[in-house]
Short mmCIF file of N, CA, C and O in Angstrom, two decimals:
data_model
loop_
_atom_site.label_atom_id
_atom_site.label_comp_id
_atom_site.label_asym_id
_atom_site.label_seq_id
_atom_site.Cartn_x
_atom_site.Cartn_y
_atom_site.Cartn_z
N MET A 1 0.67 -0.23 0.06
CA MET A 1 0.13 0.37 0.09
C MET A 1 0.77 1.17 0.22
O MET A 1 0.36 2.08 -0.30
N LYS A 2 2.45 1.16 0.62
CA LYS A 2 2.95 2.49 0.56
C LYS A 2 3.60 2.40 -1.27
O LYS A 2 3.60 4.34 -1.29
N ARG A 3 3.76 1.85 -2.16
CA ARG A 3 2.83 2.52 -3.67
C ARG A 3 2.24 2.80 -3.68
O ARG A 3 2.18 3.98 -4.82
N ALA A 4 1.27 1.83 -3.71
CA ALA A 4 -0.12 3.14 -3.16
C ALA A 4 0.10 4.38 -3.33
O ALA A 4 -0.78 5.27 -4.14
N LYS A 5 -0.15 4.92 -2.24
CA LYS A 5 -0.01 5.82 -1.64
C LYS A 5 0.89 6.79 -2.60
O LYS A 5 0.83 8.27 -2.38
N GLU A 6 2.49 6.41 -2.40
CA GLU A 6 3.10 7.24 -3.79
C GLU A 6 2.36 7.07 -4.63
O GLU A 6 2.94 8.58 -5.22
N MET A 7 1.91 6.48 -5.49
CA MET A 7 1.74 7.05 -6.60
C MET A 7 1.01 8.32 -6.81
O MET A 7 0.20 8.99 -7.09
N LEU A 8 -0.67 7.68 -5.79
CA LEU A 8 -2.00 8.63 -5.80
C LEU A 8 -0.57 10.06 -5.14
O LEU A 8 -1.81 10.92 -5.98
N SER A 9 0.39 10.12 -4.79
CA SER A 9 0.46 11.20 -4.31
C SER A 9 0.65 12.04 -5.90
O SER A 9 1.85 13.28 -5.62
N ALA A 10 1.88 11.37 -6.36
CA ALA A 10 2.72 11.53 -7.52
C ALA A 10 1.65 12.48 -9.05
O ALA A 10 1.19 13.08 -9.52
N ALA A 11 -0.35 11.02 -8.41
CA ALA A 11 -0.83 12.42 -9.27
C ALA A 11 -1.71 13.79 -9.24
O ALA A 11 -1.39 14.08 -9.14
N GLU A 12 -2.06 14.27 -7.73
CA GLU A 12 -2.03 14.64 -6.76
C GLU A 12 -1.29 15.89 -7.58
O GLU A 12 -1.32 16.67 -8.08
N GLY A 13 -0.31 15.42 -7.52
CA GLY A 13 1.18 16.46 -8.02
C GLY A 13 1.07 16.49 -9.31
O GLY A 13 1.70 17.72 -9.98
N ASN A 14 1.33 16.28 -10.30
CA ASN A 14 0.54 15.99 -11.64
C ASN A 14 -0.43 16.98 -11.93
O ASN A 14 -0.41 17.79 -12.74
N LEU A 15 -1.25 16.53 -11.44
CA LEU A 15 -2.17 17.52 -11.23
C LEU A 15 -2.28 18.78 -11.94
O LEU A 15 -2.29 19.92 -11.93
N GLU A 16 -1.28 19.31 -10.12
CA GLU A 16 -1.21 20.71 -9.79
C GLU A 16 -0.21 20.98 -10.78
O GLU A 16 -0.84 22.96 -10.76
N ILE A 17 0.29 20.96 -12.21
CA ILE A 17 0.95 21.85 -12.65
C ILE A 17 0.75 21.47 -14.23
O ILE A 17 1.75 21.12 -14.95
N ARG A 18 -0.68 20.68 -14.51
CA ARG A 18 -1.68 20.27 -15.25
C ARG A 18 -0.04 19.59 -16.40
O ARG A 18 -0.79 19.27 -17.83
N GLN A 19 0.36 18.62 -15.02
CA GLN A 19 -0.16 16.97 -16.59
C GLN A 19 -0.56 16.00 -16.26
O GLN A 19 -0.56 15.33 -15.38
N TYR A 20 -1.27 16.26 -17.62
CA TYR A 20 -3.46 15.25 -16.88
C TYR A 20 -3.02 13.77 -17.05
O TYR A 20 -2.98 13.50 -16.76
N LYS A 21 -2.09 13.97 -18.42
CA LYS A 21 -1.60 11.94 -19.61
C LYS A 21 -0.99 11.25 -17.53
O LYS A 21 -1.62 10.92 -17.15
N THR A 22 0.01 12.68 -17.96
CA THR A 22 1.20 11.98 -16.31
C THR A 22 0.35 11.44 -14.90
O THR A 22 -0.13 10.72 -14.13
N SER A 23 -1.17 12.11 -14.60
CA SER A 23 -1.56 11.90 -13.39
C SER A 23 -3.01 10.75 -13.84
O SER A 23 -2.91 9.94 -12.68
N LEU A 24 -3.16 10.93 -14.76
CA LEU A 24 -3.54 10.06 -15.28
C LEU A 24 -3.04 8.45 -15.54
O LEU A 24 -3.36 7.18 -14.38
N ASN A 25 -2.27 8.27 -15.20
CA ASN A 25 -1.26 7.47 -15.52
C ASN A 25 -1.01 6.31 -14.26
O ASN A 25 -0.91 6.19 -13.28
N ARG A 26 -0.35 7.83 -13.09
CA ARG A 26 0.00 7.88 -12.03
C ARG A 26 -2.07 7.70 -10.52
O ARG A 26 -0.91 6.86 -9.83
N SER A 27 -2.59 7.86 -10.89
CA SER A 27 -3.54 7.48 -10.78
C SER A 27 -4.06 6.02 -10.50
O SER A 27 -4.23 5.34 -9.56
N TYR A 28 -4.23 5.02 -11.91
CA TYR A 28 -3.50 3.59 -12.21
C TYR A 28 -3.19 3.32 -12.07
O TYR A 28 -3.69 2.19 -11.22
N TYR A 29 -1.68 3.52 -11.18
CA TYR A 29 -1.23 2.69 -10.76
C TYR A 29 -0.94 2.67 -9.21
O TYR A 29 -1.21 0.99 -8.69
N ALA A 30 -2.12 3.98 -8.55
CA ALA A 30 -2.04 3.61 -7.58
C ALA A 30 -2.94 2.70 -6.82
O ALA A 30 -2.82 1.82 -6.34
N ILE A 31 -4.50 2.57 -8.04
CA ILE A 31 -5.45 1.45 -7.53
C ILE A 31 -4.55 -0.32 -8.22
O ILE A 31 -4.64 -0.58 -7.61
N PHE A 32 -3.84 0.10 -9.15
CA PHE A 32 -2.69 -1.71 -9.58
C PHE A 32 -2.03 -2.34 -8.50
O PHE A 32 -2.38 -3.40 -8.03
N HIS A 33 -1.18 -0.87 -7.59
CA HIS A 33 -0.82 -1.24 -6.93
C HIS A 33 -1.71 -1.68 -5.48
O HIS A 33 -1.45 -2.37 -5.08
N ALA A 34 -2.62 -1.29 -4.75
CA ALA A 34 -3.17 -1.04 -3.84
C ALA A 34 -4.57 -2.76 -4.18
O ALA A 34 -4.57 -3.14 -3.68
N MET A 35 -4.66 -3.36 -5.46
CA MET A 35 -5.08 -4.51 -5.94
C MET A 35 -3.58 -5.01 -5.66
O MET A 35 -3.93 -5.99 -5.13
N ARG A 36 -3.11 -5.41 -5.96
CA ARG A 36 -1.46 -6.54 -5.32
C ARG A 36 -1.41 -6.45 -4.26
O ARG A 36 -1.23 -7.37 -3.62
N ALA A 37 -2.05 -5.84 -3.77
CA ALA A 37 -1.16 -5.51 -2.30
C ALA A 37 -2.64 -6.46 -1.31
O ALA A 37 -2.20 -6.68 -0.12
N CYS A 38 -3.45 -6.13 -1.79
CA CYS A 38 -4.91 -7.56 -1.44
C CYS A 38 -4.31 -8.93 -2.14
O CYS A 38 -4.61 -9.96 -1.32
N ASN A 39 -4.18 -8.53 -3.61
CA ASN A 39 -3.70 -10.09 -3.73
C ASN A 39 -2.70 -11.15 -3.42
O ASN A 39 -2.43 -11.76 -3.19
N ILE A 40 -1.74 -10.12 -3.40
CA ILE A 40 -0.85 -10.81 -1.82
C ILE A 40 -0.89 -11.26 -0.57
O ILE A 40 -0.39 -12.60 0.12
N LEU A 41 -1.97 -11.49 0.08
CA LEU A 41 -2.28 -11.63 1.63
C LEU A 41 -2.95 -13.05 0.30
O LEU A 41 -3.03 -13.58 1.41
N LYS A 42 -3.05 -13.54 -0.13
CA LYS A 42 -4.32 -14.53 -0.46
C LYS A 42 -2.26 -15.20 -1.48
O LYS A 42 -2.91 -16.15 -2.39
N GLY A 43 -1.45 -14.71 -1.70
CA GLY A 43 0.36 -15.60 -2.60
C GLY A 43 -0.68 -15.87 -3.78
O GLY A 43 0.76 -16.35 -4.14
N PHE A 44 -0.51 -14.23 -3.76
CA PHE A 44 -0.80 -14.62 -5.54
C PHE A 44 0.07 -12.79 -6.11
O PHE A 44 -0.65 -11.54 -5.04
N ASP A 45 0.82 -12.72 -6.77
CA ASP A 45 0.68 -11.41 -7.41
C ASP A 45 1.67 -12.73 -9.13
O ASP A 45 1.45 -13.87 -9.21
N SER A 46 1.12 -11.25 -10.48
CA SER A 46 1.71 -11.12 -11.67
C SER A 46 2.78 -10.16 -12.57
O SER A 46 2.07 -8.60 -11.54
N SER A 47 3.02 -11.07 -13.29
CA SER A 47 4.06 -8.80 -13.85
C SER A 47 3.08 -8.88 -15.23
O SER A 47 3.29 -7.39 -15.44
N LYS A 48 1.51 -9.34 -15.28
CA LYS A 48 0.94 -8.66 -16.13
C LYS A 48 -0.28 -7.77 -15.77
O LYS A 48 -0.62 -8.60 -14.41
N HIS A 49 -1.12 -7.25 -16.15
CA HIS A 49 -1.87 -6.03 -14.87
C HIS A 49 -3.15 -7.57 -15.37
O HIS A 49 -3.90 -7.03 -14.68
N SER A 50 -2.89 -7.76 -17.61
CA SER A 50 -4.33 -8.59 -16.86
C SER A 50 -4.57 -9.81 -16.34
O SER A 50 -6.22 -10.04 -15.10
N GLY A 51 -3.63 -10.06 -14.91
CA GLY A 51 -3.51 -10.83 -13.97
C GLY A 51 -4.08 -11.29 -12.37
O GLY A 51 -4.50 -11.13 -12.48
N VAL A 52 -3.58 -9.35 -12.84
CA VAL A 52 -3.54 -8.64 -11.68
C VAL A 52 -5.07 -8.51 -10.90
O VAL A 52 -5.27 -8.35 -10.30
N ILE A 53 -5.80 -7.41 -12.42
CA ILE A 53 -7.11 -7.60 -12.04
C ILE A 53 -8.02 -8.16 -12.21
O ILE A 53 -8.89 -8.53 -11.65
N ALA A 54 -7.56 -9.37 -12.88
CA ALA A 54 -9.23 -11.05 -12.74
C ALA A 54 -8.35 -11.15 -11.88
O ALA A 54 -9.88 -12.05 -11.04
N PHE A 55 -7.75 -11.42 -10.82
CA PHE A 55 -7.72 -12.09 -9.28
C PHE A 55 -8.00 -11.36 -8.84
O PHE A 55 -9.33 -11.63 -7.94
N PHE A 56 -7.25 -10.25 -8.61
CA PHE A 56 -8.11 -9.30 -7.31
C PHE A 56 -9.62 -9.64 -7.88
O PHE A 56 -10.97 -9.64 -7.05
N ASN A 57 -10.51 -8.97 -9.49
CA ASN A 57 -11.98 -9.07 -9.07
C ASN A 57 -13.06 -10.53 -8.68
O ASN A 57 -13.78 -10.51 -8.75
N LYS A 58 -11.91 -11.31 -9.18
CA LYS A 58 -12.40 -12.82 -8.87
C LYS A 58 -12.32 -12.64 -7.35
O LYS A 58 -13.26 -13.56 -6.35
N GLU A 59 -10.91 -12.74 -6.98
CA GLU A 59 -11.16 -12.87 -5.43
C GLU A 59 -12.58 -12.23 -4.48
O GLU A 59 -12.16 -12.64 -3.01
N PHE A 60 -12.17 -10.80 -4.18
CA PHE A 60 -12.34 -9.61 -3.91
C PHE A 60 -13.59 -9.05 -4.39
O PHE A 60 -14.73 -8.91 -3.62
N LEU A 61 -14.03 -8.80 -4.95
CA LEU A 61 -15.31 -7.89 -5.79
C LEU A 61 -16.65 -9.23 -6.05
O LEU A 61 -17.07 -9.02 -5.97
N LYS A 62 -16.21 -10.16 -6.44
CA LYS A 62 -16.64 -11.04 -7.63
C LYS A 62 -17.67 -11.26 -5.76
O LYS A 62 -18.57 -12.66 -5.09
N GLU A 63 -16.84 -12.24 -5.16
CA GLU A 63 -16.87 -12.69 -3.34
C GLU A 63 -17.00 -11.68 -2.17
O GLU A 63 -18.04 -11.96 -1.28
N GLU A 64 -17.65 -10.13 -3.12
CA GLU A 64 -18.45 -9.82 -1.97
C GLU A 64 -17.71 -8.96 -1.01
O GLU A 64 -18.04 -8.71 0.21
N ILE A 65 -15.96 -9.46 -1.07
CA ILE A 65 -14.39 -8.88 -0.09
C ILE A 65 -15.14 -7.42 -0.37
O ILE A 65 -15.10 -6.77 1.26
N LEU A 66 -15.58 -6.65 -1.64
CA LEU A 66 -15.19 -5.66 -1.83
C LEU A 66 -16.14 -4.99 -3.09
O LEU A 66 -16.79 -5.91 -3.15
N ASP A 67 -16.48 -4.11 -2.73
CA ASP A 67 -17.65 -3.53 -3.17
C ASP A 67 -17.50 -3.08 -4.96
O ASP A 67 -16.97 -3.15 -5.26
N LYS A 68 -18.54 -4.18 -5.44
CA LYS A 68 -18.43 -4.97 -7.18
C LYS A 68 -18.18 -3.26 -7.83
O LYS A 68 -17.88 -3.94 -9.37
N LYS A 69 -18.49 -2.45 -7.37
CA LYS A 69 -18.81 -1.04 -7.87
C LYS A 69 -16.97 -0.98 -8.40
O LYS A 69 -17.66 -0.03 -8.65
N LEU A 70 -16.63 -0.97 -7.97
CA LEU A 70 -15.14 -1.31 -7.92
C LEU A 70 -14.08 -1.27 -8.91
O LEU A 70 -13.43 -1.38 -10.33
N SER A 71 -15.09 -2.72 -9.50
CA SER A 71 -14.73 -2.89 -11.06
C SER A 71 -14.65 -2.25 -11.99
O SER A 71 -14.29 -1.59 -12.93
N ILE A 72 -15.54 -1.58 -12.12
CA ILE A 72 -15.85 0.25 -12.21
C ILE A 72 -14.36 0.43 -12.13
O ILE A 72 -14.13 1.05 -14.36
N ILE A 73 -14.31 1.57 -11.54
CA ILE A 73 -13.12 2.15 -11.57
C ILE A 73 -11.58 1.45 -12.07
O ILE A 73 -10.99 2.37 -13.38
N ILE A 74 -11.58 0.19 -11.55
CA ILE A 74 -10.66 -0.98 -12.40
C ILE A 74 -10.61 -0.46 -13.91
O ILE A 74 -9.30 -0.54 -14.51
N LYS A 75 -11.28 -0.82 -14.41
CA LYS A 75 -11.30 -0.91 -15.74
C LYS A 75 -11.20 0.54 -16.31
O LYS A 75 -10.69 1.02 -17.29
N ASN A 76 -12.69 1.41 -16.36
CA ASN A 76 -12.24 3.06 -16.22
C ASN A 76 -10.71 3.88 -16.39
O ASN A 76 -10.12 3.70 -16.73
N SER A 77 -10.36 3.51 -15.25
CA SER A 77 -8.46 3.37 -14.76
C SER A 77 -7.38 3.26 -16.01
O SER A 77 -6.68 3.88 -16.26
N SER A 78 -8.00 1.48 -16.69
CA SER A 78 -7.26 0.99 -17.56
C SER A 78 -7.36 0.90 -18.49
O SER A 78 -5.93 1.75 -19.52
N PHE A 79 -8.46 1.62 -19.03
CA PHE A 79 -8.36 2.99 -20.05
C PHE A 79 -7.62 4.42 -20.62
O PHE A 79 -7.36 4.22 -21.74
N LEU A 80 -8.18 4.31 -19.26
CA LEU A 80 -7.59 5.40 -19.79
C LEU A 80 -5.97 6.24 -19.73
O LEU A 80 -5.40 6.59 -20.27
N ARG A 81 -5.80 5.32 -18.48
CA ARG A 81 -4.15 5.02 -18.62
C ARG A 81 -3.72 5.16 -19.97
O ARG A 81 -2.53 4.76 -20.30
N GLU A 82 -3.67 3.97 -20.49
CA GLU A 82 -4.48 3.47 -22.17
C GLU A 82 -4.16 3.94 -22.75
O GLU A 82 -3.16 4.38 -23.93
N LYS A 83 -4.40 5.04 -22.95
CA LYS A 83 -5.06 6.07 -23.43
C LYS A 83 -3.99 7.06 -24.66
O LYS A 83 -3.59 7.28 -24.77
N SER A 84 -4.16 6.91 -22.73
CA SER A 84 -2.99 8.67 -22.64
C SER A 84 -1.28 8.54 -22.96
O SER A 84 0.18 8.64 -23.21
N ASP A 85 -1.00 6.95 -22.03
CA ASP A 85 -0.20 6.17 -22.77
C ASP A 85 0.41 5.75 -24.13
O ASP A 85 1.64 6.24 -24.48
N TYR A 86 -0.61 5.46 -24.65
CA TYR A 86 -0.35 5.57 -25.88
C TYR A 86 -1.01 5.57 -27.68
O TYR A 86 -0.20 4.79 -28.17
N ASP A 87 -1.53 6.80 -26.46
CA ASP A 87 -2.58 7.49 -28.00
C ASP A 87 -1.71 8.93 -28.07
O ASP A 87 -1.68 9.49 -27.28
N ASP A 88 -1.36 9.41 -29.06
CA ASP A 88 0.14 10.09 -29.29
C ASP A 88 -1.06 10.81 -29.67
O ASP A 88 -0.10 11.93 -29.36
N PHE A 89 -2.03 10.28 -30.06
CA PHE A 89 -3.61 12.18 -29.77
C PHE A 89 -4.43 11.92 -29.07
O PHE A 89 -5.50 12.92 -29.47
N PHE A 90 -4.63 11.25 -27.76
CA PHE A 90 -4.92 11.33 -27.24
C PHE A 90 -5.06 12.29 -26.07
O PHE A 90 -3.83 13.26 -25.75
N ILE A 91 -5.88 13.26 -25.65
CA ILE A 91 -5.82 14.51 -25.35
C ILE A 91 -6.39 14.84 -24.58
O ILE A 91 -7.69 14.30 -23.58
N ALA A 92 -5.16 14.72 -22.61
CA ALA A 92 -6.36 14.05 -21.62
C ALA A 92 -7.14 15.49 -21.13
O ALA A 92 -5.76 16.79 -20.91
N SER A 93 -8.20 15.62 -20.84
CA SER A 93 -8.45 16.57 -19.77
C SER A 93 -8.51 17.40 -18.12
O SER A 93 -7.89 16.05 -17.69
N LYS A 94 -8.42 18.05 -18.29
CA LYS A 94 -7.98 18.59 -16.32
C LYS A 94 -9.71 17.34 -15.61
O LYS A 94 -9.48 16.81 -14.89
N LYS A 95 -10.67 17.75 -16.69
CA LYS A 95 -11.84 16.77 -15.69
C LYS A 95 -11.14 15.56 -15.21
O LYS A 95 -11.91 14.57 -15.05
N ASP A 96 -10.81 15.04 -16.58
CA ASP A 96 -10.14 13.30 -16.72
C ASP A 96 -9.73 13.04 -15.45
O ASP A 96 -9.58 12.04 -14.39
N ALA A 97 -7.73 13.92 -15.17
CA ALA A 97 -7.36 13.55 -14.03
C ALA A 97 -8.38 14.33 -12.53
O ALA A 97 -8.35 13.32 -12.10
N MET A 98 -9.38 15.33 -12.61
CA MET A 98 -9.62 15.16 -11.67
C MET A 98 -10.39 13.77 -10.84
O MET A 98 -10.63 13.28 -10.07
N ASP A 99 -11.02 13.81 -12.10
CA ASP A 99 -12.13 12.17 -11.69
C ASP A 99 -11.06 11.53 -11.53
O ASP A 99 -12.26 10.73 -10.72
N GLN A 100 -10.10 10.90 -12.43
CA GLN A 100 -9.22 9.92 -12.42
C GLN A 100 -9.17 9.74 -10.85
O GLN A 100 -9.39 8.27 -10.35
N LEU A 101 -8.10 10.45 -10.45
CA LEU A 101 -7.54 11.22 -8.88
C LEU A 101 -8.78 11.34 -7.82
O LEU A 101 -8.90 10.30 -6.99
N GLU A 102 -10.30 11.05 -7.48
CA GLU A 102 -11.17 11.58 -7.37
C GLU A 102 -11.27 9.65 -7.05
O GLU A 102 -11.29 9.21 -5.77
N HIS A 103 -11.47 8.94 -7.75
CA HIS A 103 -11.64 7.23 -8.15
C HIS A 103 -10.46 6.64 -6.85
O HIS A 103 -10.82 6.09 -6.78
N ALA A 104 -9.07 7.28 -7.92
CA ALA A 104 -7.95 6.26 -7.05
C ALA A 104 -8.18 6.55 -5.89
O ALA A 104 -7.76 5.97 -5.12
N ARG A 105 -8.64 7.95 -5.26
CA ARG A 105 -8.62 8.68 -3.98
C ARG A 105 -10.01 7.55 -2.63
O ARG A 105 -9.06 6.49 -1.89
N LEU A 106 -10.79 7.11 -3.46
CA LEU A 106 -12.04 6.35 -2.99
C LEU A 106 -11.16 4.96 -3.43
O LEU A 106 -11.38 3.83 -2.20
N PHE A 107 -11.11 4.48 -4.23
CA PHE A 107 -10.18 3.12 -3.78
C PHE A 107 -9.08 2.59 -3.15
O PHE A 107 -9.71 1.57 -2.36
N ILE A 108 -8.57 3.96 -2.99
CA ILE A 108 -7.27 3.62 -1.72
C ILE A 108 -7.35 3.40 -0.37
O ILE A 108 -7.48 2.62 0.62
N GLY A 109 -8.93 4.58 0.13
CA GLY A 109 -9.36 4.25 0.93
C GLY A 109 -10.38 3.01 1.55
O GLY A 109 -10.14 3.02 2.72
N LEU A 110 -11.00 2.70 0.33
CA LEU A 110 -11.46 1.90 0.04
C LEU A 110 -10.94 -0.33 0.63
O LEU A 110 -10.44 -0.76 2.30
N VAL A 111 -9.71 -0.36 0.03
CA VAL A 111 -8.40 -0.81 0.62
C VAL A 111 -8.28 -1.03 1.98
O VAL A 111 -7.91 -1.38 2.26
N ASP A 112 -7.46 0.40 2.03
CA ASP A 112 -7.33 0.34 2.92
C ASP A 112 -7.63 -0.28 4.84
O ASP A 112 -7.47 -0.59 5.04
N THR A 113 -9.29 0.42 4.27
CA THR A 113 -10.35 0.07 5.47
C THR A 113 -10.28 -0.95 5.65
O THR A 113 -10.07 -2.08 6.40
N TYR A 114 -10.62 -1.96 4.27
CA TYR A 114 -10.45 -3.72 4.37
C TYR A 114 -8.95 -3.53 4.95
O TYR A 114 -9.00 -5.14 5.92
N LEU A 115 -7.28 -3.39 4.17
CA LEU A 115 -6.66 -4.67 5.11
C LEU A 115 -6.09 -3.74 6.18
O LEU A 115 -5.91 -4.64 7.11
N GLU A 116 -6.83 -2.39 6.67
CA GLU A 116 -6.13 -2.99 8.66
C GLU A 116 -7.74 -3.65 9.08
O GLU A 116 -7.36 -4.19 10.26
N SER A 117 -8.41 -3.92 8.44
CA SER A 117 -9.30 -5.62 9.26
C SER A 117 -8.99 -5.96 9.49
O SER A 117 -9.85 -6.87 9.78
N VAL A 118 -8.35 -6.75 8.84
CA VAL A 118 -7.93 -8.00 7.98
C VAL A 118 -6.12 -8.05 9.04
O VAL A 118 -5.33 -8.83 9.31
N GLU A 119 -6.20 -6.90 9.32
CA GLU A 119 -4.18 -7.55 10.45
C GLU A 119 -5.19 -7.93 11.42
O GLU A 119 -5.64 -8.04 12.07
#
């Protein structure tokens, strides 16, 4: 979770200096590392994003350990990260970055609460 929170802080900083694509990227990675923090509790990690996401969805959302609505945040953040990283003509807006950051904060908060409950 330390890494997730570092990425969240970086997303905030990038937003402040109007680096919206980078902020989208960092918000996604905050979510990604929070998923990895959960997954490792069940002994799972993967070098592939799809593997991390699939395991998290199966073990934590489908089993209703965490709110299933988080899957929408994961899907949207992944989509925006890919667009901002790989689509040369994608223009990230301030609103995109602000919304994504807010979703990442929500995600991190819910995962943090869950992890504290299982310690």
